[in-house]
PDB file of C-alpha atoms in Angstrom:
ATOM      1  CA  MET A   1      70.249 100.525  13.438  1.00 38.00           C
ATOM      2  CA  CYS A   2      67.173  98.357  13.106  1.00 41.00           C
ATOM      3  CA  SER A   3      66.786  95.164  15.078  1.00 40.00           C
ATOM      4  CA  SER A   4      64.094  92.667  15.965  1.00 43.00           C
ATOM      5  CA  ASP A   5      63.850  89.235  17.550  1.00 44.00           C
ATOM      6  CA  LEU A   6      63.769  87.613  14.101  1.00 48.00           C
ATOM      7  CA  GLN A   7      66.359  89.554  12.079  1.00 59.00           C
ATOM      8  CA  ALA A   8      68.978  92.206  12.765  1.00 78.00           C
ATOM      9  CA  VAL A   9      70.143  94.878  10.339  1.00 84.00           C
ATOM     10  CA  HIS A  10      72.978  97.283  11.128  1.00 82.00           C
ATOM     11  CA  VAL A  11      74.550 100.108   9.142  1.00 85.00           C
ATOM     12  CA  LYS A  12      78.301 100.746   9.509  1.00 87.00           C
ATOM     13  CA  PRO A  13      79.220 103.463  10.156  1.00 87.00           C
ATOM     14  CA  ASP A  14      75.895 104.441  11.681  1.00 84.00           C
ATOM     15  CA  LYS A  15      76.849 108.122  12.279  1.00 86.00           C
ATOM     16  CA  PHE A  16      78.880 110.456  10.070  1.00 85.00           C
ATOM     17  CA  THR A  17      78.994 113.998   8.691  1.00 85.00           C
ATOM     18  CA  LEU A  18      78.827 114.875   5.000  1.00 84.00           C
ATOM     19  CA  ALA A  19      80.012 118.070   3.368  1.00 86.00           C
ATOM     20  CA  ALA A  20      77.921 119.613   0.592  1.00 85.00           C
ATOM     21  CA  HIS A  21      77.706 117.239  -2.440  1.00 87.00           C
ATOM     22  CA  GLU A  22      79.845 114.640  -0.648  1.00 88.00           C
ATOM     23  CA  GLU A  23      79.013 110.953  -1.012  1.00 89.00           C
ATOM     24  CA  ARG A  24      79.664 108.179   1.471  1.00 87.00           C
ATOM     25  CA  VAL A  25      79.357 104.416   1.089  1.00 89.00           C
ATOM     26  CA  VAL A  26      77.955 102.576   4.082  1.00 87.00           C
ATOM     27  CA  ASN A  27      77.834  98.850   4.748  1.00 89.00           C
ATOM     28  CA  VAL A  28      74.498  97.231   5.544  1.00 86.00           C
ATOM     29  CA  VAL A  29      75.120  94.156   7.714  1.00 86.00           C
ATOM     30  CA  ILE A  30      72.356  91.576   8.052  1.00 83.00           C
ATOM     31  CA  THR A  31      72.478  88.992  10.842  1.00 79.00           C
ATOM     32  CA  PRO A  32      69.693  86.556   9.946  1.00 74.00           C
ATOM     33  CA  LYS A  33      68.054  84.463  12.641  1.00 69.00           C
ATOM     34  CA  LEU A  34      65.216  83.023  10.550  1.00 70.00           C
ATOM     35  CA  VAL A  35      64.829  81.569   7.055  1.00 71.00           C
ATOM     36  CA  ALA A  36      62.294  83.956   5.528  1.00 76.00           C
ATOM     37  CA  PRO A  37      62.066  87.061   3.359  1.00 83.00           C
ATOM     38  CA  LEU A  38      63.619  90.081   5.063  1.00 82.00           C
ATOM     39  CA  GLU A  39      62.020  93.512   4.678  1.00 85.00           C
ATOM     40  CA  VAL A  40      63.232  96.336   6.919  1.00 84.00           C
ATOM     41  CA  SER A  41      63.008 100.106   6.661  1.00 85.00           C
ATOM     42  CA  LEU A  42      65.954 102.033   8.060  1.00 83.00           C
ATOM     43  CA  MET A  43      65.519 105.692   8.931  1.00 84.00           C
ATOM     44  CA  CYS A  44      68.297 108.115   8.119  1.00 85.00           C
ATOM     45  CA  GLU A  45      68.030 111.149  10.342  1.00 85.00           C
ATOM     46  CA  VAL A  46      69.451 114.331   8.815  1.00 83.00           C
ATOM     47  CA  LYS A  47      70.359 117.135  11.220  1.00 83.00           C
ATOM     48  CA  HIS A  48      68.508 120.307  10.147  1.00 82.00           C
ATOM     49  CA  GLY A  49      66.738 118.374   7.346  1.00 83.00           C
ATOM     50  CA  ALA A  50      64.070 115.813   6.556  1.00 86.00           C
ATOM     51  CA  ALA A  51      64.548 112.175   7.570  1.00 86.00           C
ATOM     52  CA  ARG A  52      64.974 109.654   4.763  1.00 85.00           C
ATOM     53  CA  SER A  53      63.920 106.032   4.642  1.00 86.00           C
ATOM     54  CA  LEU A  54      66.067 103.215   3.222  1.00 83.00           C
ATOM     55  CA  SER A  55      64.328  99.929   2.406  1.00 86.00           C
ATOM     56  CA  VAL A  56      66.397  96.773   2.831  1.00 85.00           C
ATOM     57  CA  LEU A  57      65.119  93.641   1.099  1.00 86.00           C
ATOM     58  CA  ALA A  58      66.718  90.191   1.160  1.00 84.00           C
ATOM     59  CA  GLN A  59      65.779  86.546   0.920  1.00 81.00           C
ATOM     60  CA  VAL A  60      67.325  84.663   3.844  1.00 78.00           C
ATOM     61  CA  ASP A  61      67.938  81.038   2.889  1.00 80.00           C
ATOM     62  CA  GLY A  62      69.097  78.133   5.029  1.00 82.00           C
ATOM     63  CA  PRO A  63      71.546  75.296   4.510  1.00 87.00           C
ATOM     64  CA  LYS A  64      70.757  72.867   1.703  1.00 91.00           C
ATOM     65  CA  MET A  65      71.516  69.184   2.023  1.00 94.00           C
ATOM     66  CA  GLN A  66      70.414  66.264  -0.060  1.00 95.00           C
ATOM     67  CA  ILE A  67      70.342  62.493   0.036  1.00 96.00           C
ATOM     68  CA  VAL A  68      72.311  61.508  -3.071  1.00 95.00           C
ATOM     69  CA  ASP A  69      70.762  58.040  -3.433  1.00 92.00           C
ATOM     70  CA  ALA A  70      67.200  57.961  -4.814  1.00 90.00           C
ATOM     71  CA  GLN A  71      66.230  54.950  -2.684  1.00 94.00           C
ATOM     72  CA  LEU A  72      67.707  52.041  -0.737  1.00 96.00           C
ATOM     73  CA  ASP A  73      66.564  48.511  -1.546  1.00 96.00           C
ATOM     74  CA  PHE A  74      67.915  45.745   0.695  1.00 95.00           C
ATOM     75  CA  GLY A  75      66.213  43.173  -1.569  1.00 93.00           C
ATOM     76  CA  LEU A  76      65.540  39.722  -0.079  1.00 92.00           C
ATOM     77  CA  VAL A  77      66.804  39.446   3.481  1.00 93.00           C
ATOM     78  CA  ARG A  78      66.574  36.372   5.709  1.00 92.00           C
ATOM     79  CA  VAL A  79      65.215  36.593   9.232  1.00 93.00           C
ATOM     80  CA  GLY A  80      68.199  36.866  11.594  1.00 91.00           C
ATOM     81  CA  TRP A  81      70.595  38.292   9.023  1.00 92.00           C
ATOM     82  CA  LYS A  82      72.410  41.558   9.679  1.00 95.00           C
ATOM     83  CA  VAL A  83      72.858  43.662   6.562  1.00 96.00           C
ATOM     84  CA  LYS A  84      74.412  47.089   6.085  1.00 96.00           C
ATOM     85  CA  ARG A  85      74.215  49.591   3.261  1.00 97.00           C
ATOM     86  CA  GLN A  86      75.795  52.989   2.758  1.00 97.00           C
ATOM     87  CA  VAL A  87      73.826  56.111   1.888  1.00 97.00           C
ATOM     88  CA  THR A  88      75.511  59.328   0.768  1.00 97.00           C
ATOM     89  CA  ILE A  89      74.394  62.757   1.968  1.00 97.00           C
ATOM     90  CA  ARG A  90      75.732  66.015   0.522  1.00 96.00           C
ATOM     91  CA  ASN A  91      75.851  69.612   1.728  1.00 94.00           C
ATOM     92  CA  SER A  92      75.095  71.501  -1.487  1.00 91.00           C
ATOM     93  CA  CYS A  93      75.355  75.056  -0.165  1.00 86.00           C
ATOM     94  CA  ASP A  94      78.168  77.311   0.970  1.00 81.00           C
ATOM     95  CA  VAL A  95      77.590  77.160   4.735  1.00 83.00           C
ATOM     96  CA  THR A  96      78.128  74.399   7.284  1.00 87.00           C
ATOM     97  CA  ALA A  97      74.918  72.452   7.892  1.00 91.00           C
ATOM     98  CA  ARG A  98      73.746  70.772  11.090  1.00 92.00           C
ATOM     99  CA  TYR A  99      71.678  67.650  10.358  1.00 96.00           C
ATOM    100  CA  LYS A 100      69.716  64.869  12.034  1.00 97.00           C
ATOM    101  CA  LEU A 101      68.799  61.500  10.466  1.00 97.00           C
ATOM    102  CA  SER A 102      65.904  59.315  11.581  1.00 97.00           C
ATOM    103  CA  LEU A 103      63.858  56.374  10.324  1.00 97.00           C
ATOM    104  CA  ILE A 104      60.068  56.268  10.239  1.00 96.00           C
ATOM    105  CA  SER A 105      57.572  53.636   9.134  1.00 94.00           C
ATOM    106  CA  ALA A 106      56.182  54.402   5.672  1.00 91.00           C
ATOM    107  CA  GLU A 107      52.802  53.014   6.726  1.00 90.00           C
ATOM    108  CA  THR A 108      52.284  54.677  10.122  1.00 92.00           C
ATOM    109  CA  GLY A 109      54.713  57.609  10.187  1.00 91.00           C
ATOM    110  CA  GLU A 110      55.869  56.419  13.604  1.00 94.00           C
ATOM    111  CA  PRO A 111      59.572  55.987  14.465  1.00 94.00           C
ATOM    112  CA  TRP A 112      61.008  52.719  13.144  1.00 93.00           C
ATOM    113  CA  GLY A 113      61.768  50.057  15.740  1.00 88.00           C
ATOM    114  CA  SER A 114      65.101  48.633  16.832  1.00 91.00           C
ATOM    115  CA  THR A 115      65.538  46.405  13.741  1.00 93.00           C
ATOM    116  CA  MET A 116      66.942  49.275  11.646  1.00 95.00           C
ATOM    117  CA  SER A 117      69.304  52.106  12.549  1.00 96.00           C
ATOM    118  CA  VAL A 118      71.375  54.813  10.873  1.00 96.00           C
ATOM    119  CA  THR A 119      74.817  56.006  12.018  1.00 96.00           C
ATOM    120  CA  PRO A 120      75.851  58.679  12.543  1.00 96.00           C
ATOM    121  CA  SER A 121      72.345  59.919  13.256  1.00 96.00           C
ATOM    122  CA  LYS A 122      73.323  63.579  13.644  1.00 96.00           C
ATOM    123  CA  GLY A 123      76.211  65.928  13.087  1.00 95.00           C
ATOM    124  CA  MET A 124      77.573  68.803  11.064  1.00 93.00           C
ATOM    125  CA  LEU A 125      78.724  68.706   7.459  1.00 93.00           C
ATOM    126  CA  GLU A 126      81.033  71.343   6.026  1.00 91.00           C
ATOM    127  CA  TYR A 127      79.966  73.242   2.939  1.00 88.00           C
ATOM    128  CA  GLY A 128      80.380  71.449  -0.381  1.00 90.00           C
ATOM    129  CA  ARG A 129      81.216  68.129   1.316  1.00 94.00           C
ATOM    130  CA  SER A 130      79.621  64.676   1.089  1.00 96.00           C
ATOM    131  CA  MET A 131      79.685  61.809   3.542  1.00 96.00           C
ATOM    132  CA  SER A 132      78.408  58.254   3.838  1.00 96.00           C
ATOM    133  CA  VAL A 133      76.117  57.107   6.606  1.00 97.00           C
ATOM    134  CA  MET A 134      75.447  53.455   7.405  1.00 97.00           C
ATOM    135  CA  VAL A 135      71.976  51.923   7.528  1.00 97.00           C
ATOM    136  CA  ASP A 136      71.949  48.648   9.533  1.00 97.00           C
ATOM    137  CA  PHE A 137      69.042  46.205   9.237  1.00 96.00           C
ATOM    138  CA  SER A 138      68.540  43.147  11.474  1.00 95.00           C
ATOM    139  CA  PRO A 139      65.033  41.778  10.822  1.00 94.00           C
ATOM    140  CA  THR A 140      63.437  39.473  13.390  1.00 93.00           C
ATOM    141  CA  GLU A 141      60.350  38.319  11.480  1.00 92.00           C
ATOM    142  CA  PRO A 142      59.235  37.882   7.879  1.00 92.00           C
ATOM    143  CA  GLN A 143      57.602  41.005   6.510  1.00 91.00           C
ATOM    144  CA  ARG A 144      57.545  43.520   3.706  1.00 93.00           C
ATOM    145  CA  SER A 145      59.548  46.401   5.187  1.00 93.00           C
ATOM    146  CA  ARG A 146      58.840  49.929   3.991  1.00 95.00           C
ATOM    147  CA  CYS A 147      60.646  52.710   5.768  1.00 95.00           C
ATOM    148  CA  THR A 148      61.591  56.349   5.166  1.00 97.00           C
ATOM    149  CA  LEU A 149      64.980  57.882   5.945  1.00 97.00           C
ATOM    150  CA  VAL A 150      64.410  61.478   7.087  1.00 97.00           C
ATOM    151  CA  LEU A 151      67.205  64.059   6.766  1.00 97.00           C
ATOM    152  CA  GLU A 152      66.320  67.128   8.854  1.00 96.00           C
ATOM    153  CA  VAL A 153      68.511  70.162   8.232  1.00 94.00           C
ATOM    154  CA  GLU A 154      68.561  72.871  10.903  1.00 90.00           C
ATOM    155  CA  GLY A 155      67.249  75.998   9.226  1.00 86.00           C
ATOM    156  CA  GLY A 156      66.811  74.155   5.926  1.00 88.00           C
ATOM    157  CA  ILE A 157      64.453  71.857   4.053  1.00 89.00           C
ATOM    158  CA  THR A 158      63.860  68.257   5.176  1.00 94.00           C
ATOM    159  CA  GLN A 159      64.725  65.520   2.659  1.00 95.00           C
ATOM    160  CA  TYR A 160      63.339  61.961   2.410  1.00 96.00           C
ATOM    161  CA  MET A 161      64.452  58.616   0.953  1.00 97.00           C
ATOM    162  CA  THR A 162      62.492  55.353   0.661  1.00 96.00           C
ATOM    163  CA  ILE A 163      63.981  52.170   2.136  1.00 96.00           C
ATOM    164  CA  ARG A 164      62.548  48.759   1.323  1.00 96.00           C
ATOM    165  CA  ALA A 165      63.250  45.100   2.021  1.00 95.00           C
ATOM    166  CA  GLU A 166      61.517  41.743   1.687  1.00 94.00           C
ATOM    167  CA  VAL A 167      62.216  39.688   4.819  1.00 93.00           C
ATOM    168  CA  VAL A 168      61.740  35.920   4.481  1.00 92.00           C
ATOM    169  CA  HIS A 169      62.446  32.711   6.387  1.00 86.00           C
ATOM    170  CA  ALA A 170      65.018  30.424   4.814  1.00 76.00           C
ATOM    171  CA  GLU A 171      63.200  27.732   2.863  1.00 73.00           C
ATOM    172  CA  VAL A 172      64.474  24.519   1.362  1.00 69.00           C
ATOM    173  CA  CYS A 173      62.672  22.783  -1.461  1.00 67.00           C
ATOM    174  CA  LEU A 174      63.446  19.204  -2.548  1.00 71.00           C
ATOM    175  CA  SER A 175      62.615  18.078  -6.038  1.00 74.00           C
ATOM    176  CA  THR A 176      62.340  14.510  -4.738  1.00 75.00           C
ATOM    177  CA  ASN A 177      62.051  12.975  -1.320  1.00 77.00           C
ATOM    178  CA  VAL A 178      64.011   9.789  -2.247  1.00 82.00           C
ATOM    179  CA  VAL A 179      67.713   9.630  -3.053  1.00 79.00           C
ATOM    180  CA  ASP A 180      68.716   6.320  -4.696  1.00 81.00           C
ATOM    181  CA  LEU A 181      72.453   5.704  -4.262  1.00 81.00           C
ATOM    182  CA  GLY A 182      72.414   2.362  -6.087  1.00 83.00           C
ATOM    183  CA  THR A 183      74.553  -0.517  -4.787  1.00 81.00           C
ATOM    184  CA  ILE A 184      77.293   0.361  -2.339  1.00 77.00           C
ATOM    185  CA  PHE A 185      79.977  -1.993  -0.934  1.00 78.00           C
ATOM    186  CA  LEU A 186      81.371  -2.147   2.534  1.00 78.00           C
ATOM    187  CA  ALA A 187      85.138  -1.423   2.956  1.00 75.00           C
ATOM    188  CA  VAL A 188      85.698  -0.727  -0.748  1.00 70.00           C
ATOM    189  CA  PRO A 189      87.412   2.549  -1.494  1.00 63.00           C
TER     190      PRO A 189
END
């Protein structure tokens, strides 16, 4: 058996006796604890003979998730409005993935304030499945909003999506400031 803090490799069965010219198949079990290349040498001790080395090589990969939508554009939004949009995330590998979603300012990289949120913001997604998350936006002042949705996958690669909105005050424009109603009569239907 070979084991370390980062990876564990076991051979089953780990002890056996072979007759002359006999062959035996053994199972090599890898219990990965880190996404990284795995290279381990296992020593096979032979009673009354020379020890042999067995090299075990593997690429340990983590869960893979993706944000299906390329970007989210809220378009023109009035100050004080509350708008919601759905975003789809997908687990594109064959293991359950644990994820966390957050929002950061595209300009500063700091966490986005209370005017925008995503729910659910964390969870687990079964292999091969997709789900929708809700992005809520309640702007309080006119601005050009540029934000990034961050999908962090435990043991996997982080994904990003751009979110944008143009927040404006409601404006009314009159083509004329006089409305001429002509002659009107009192008590005439």
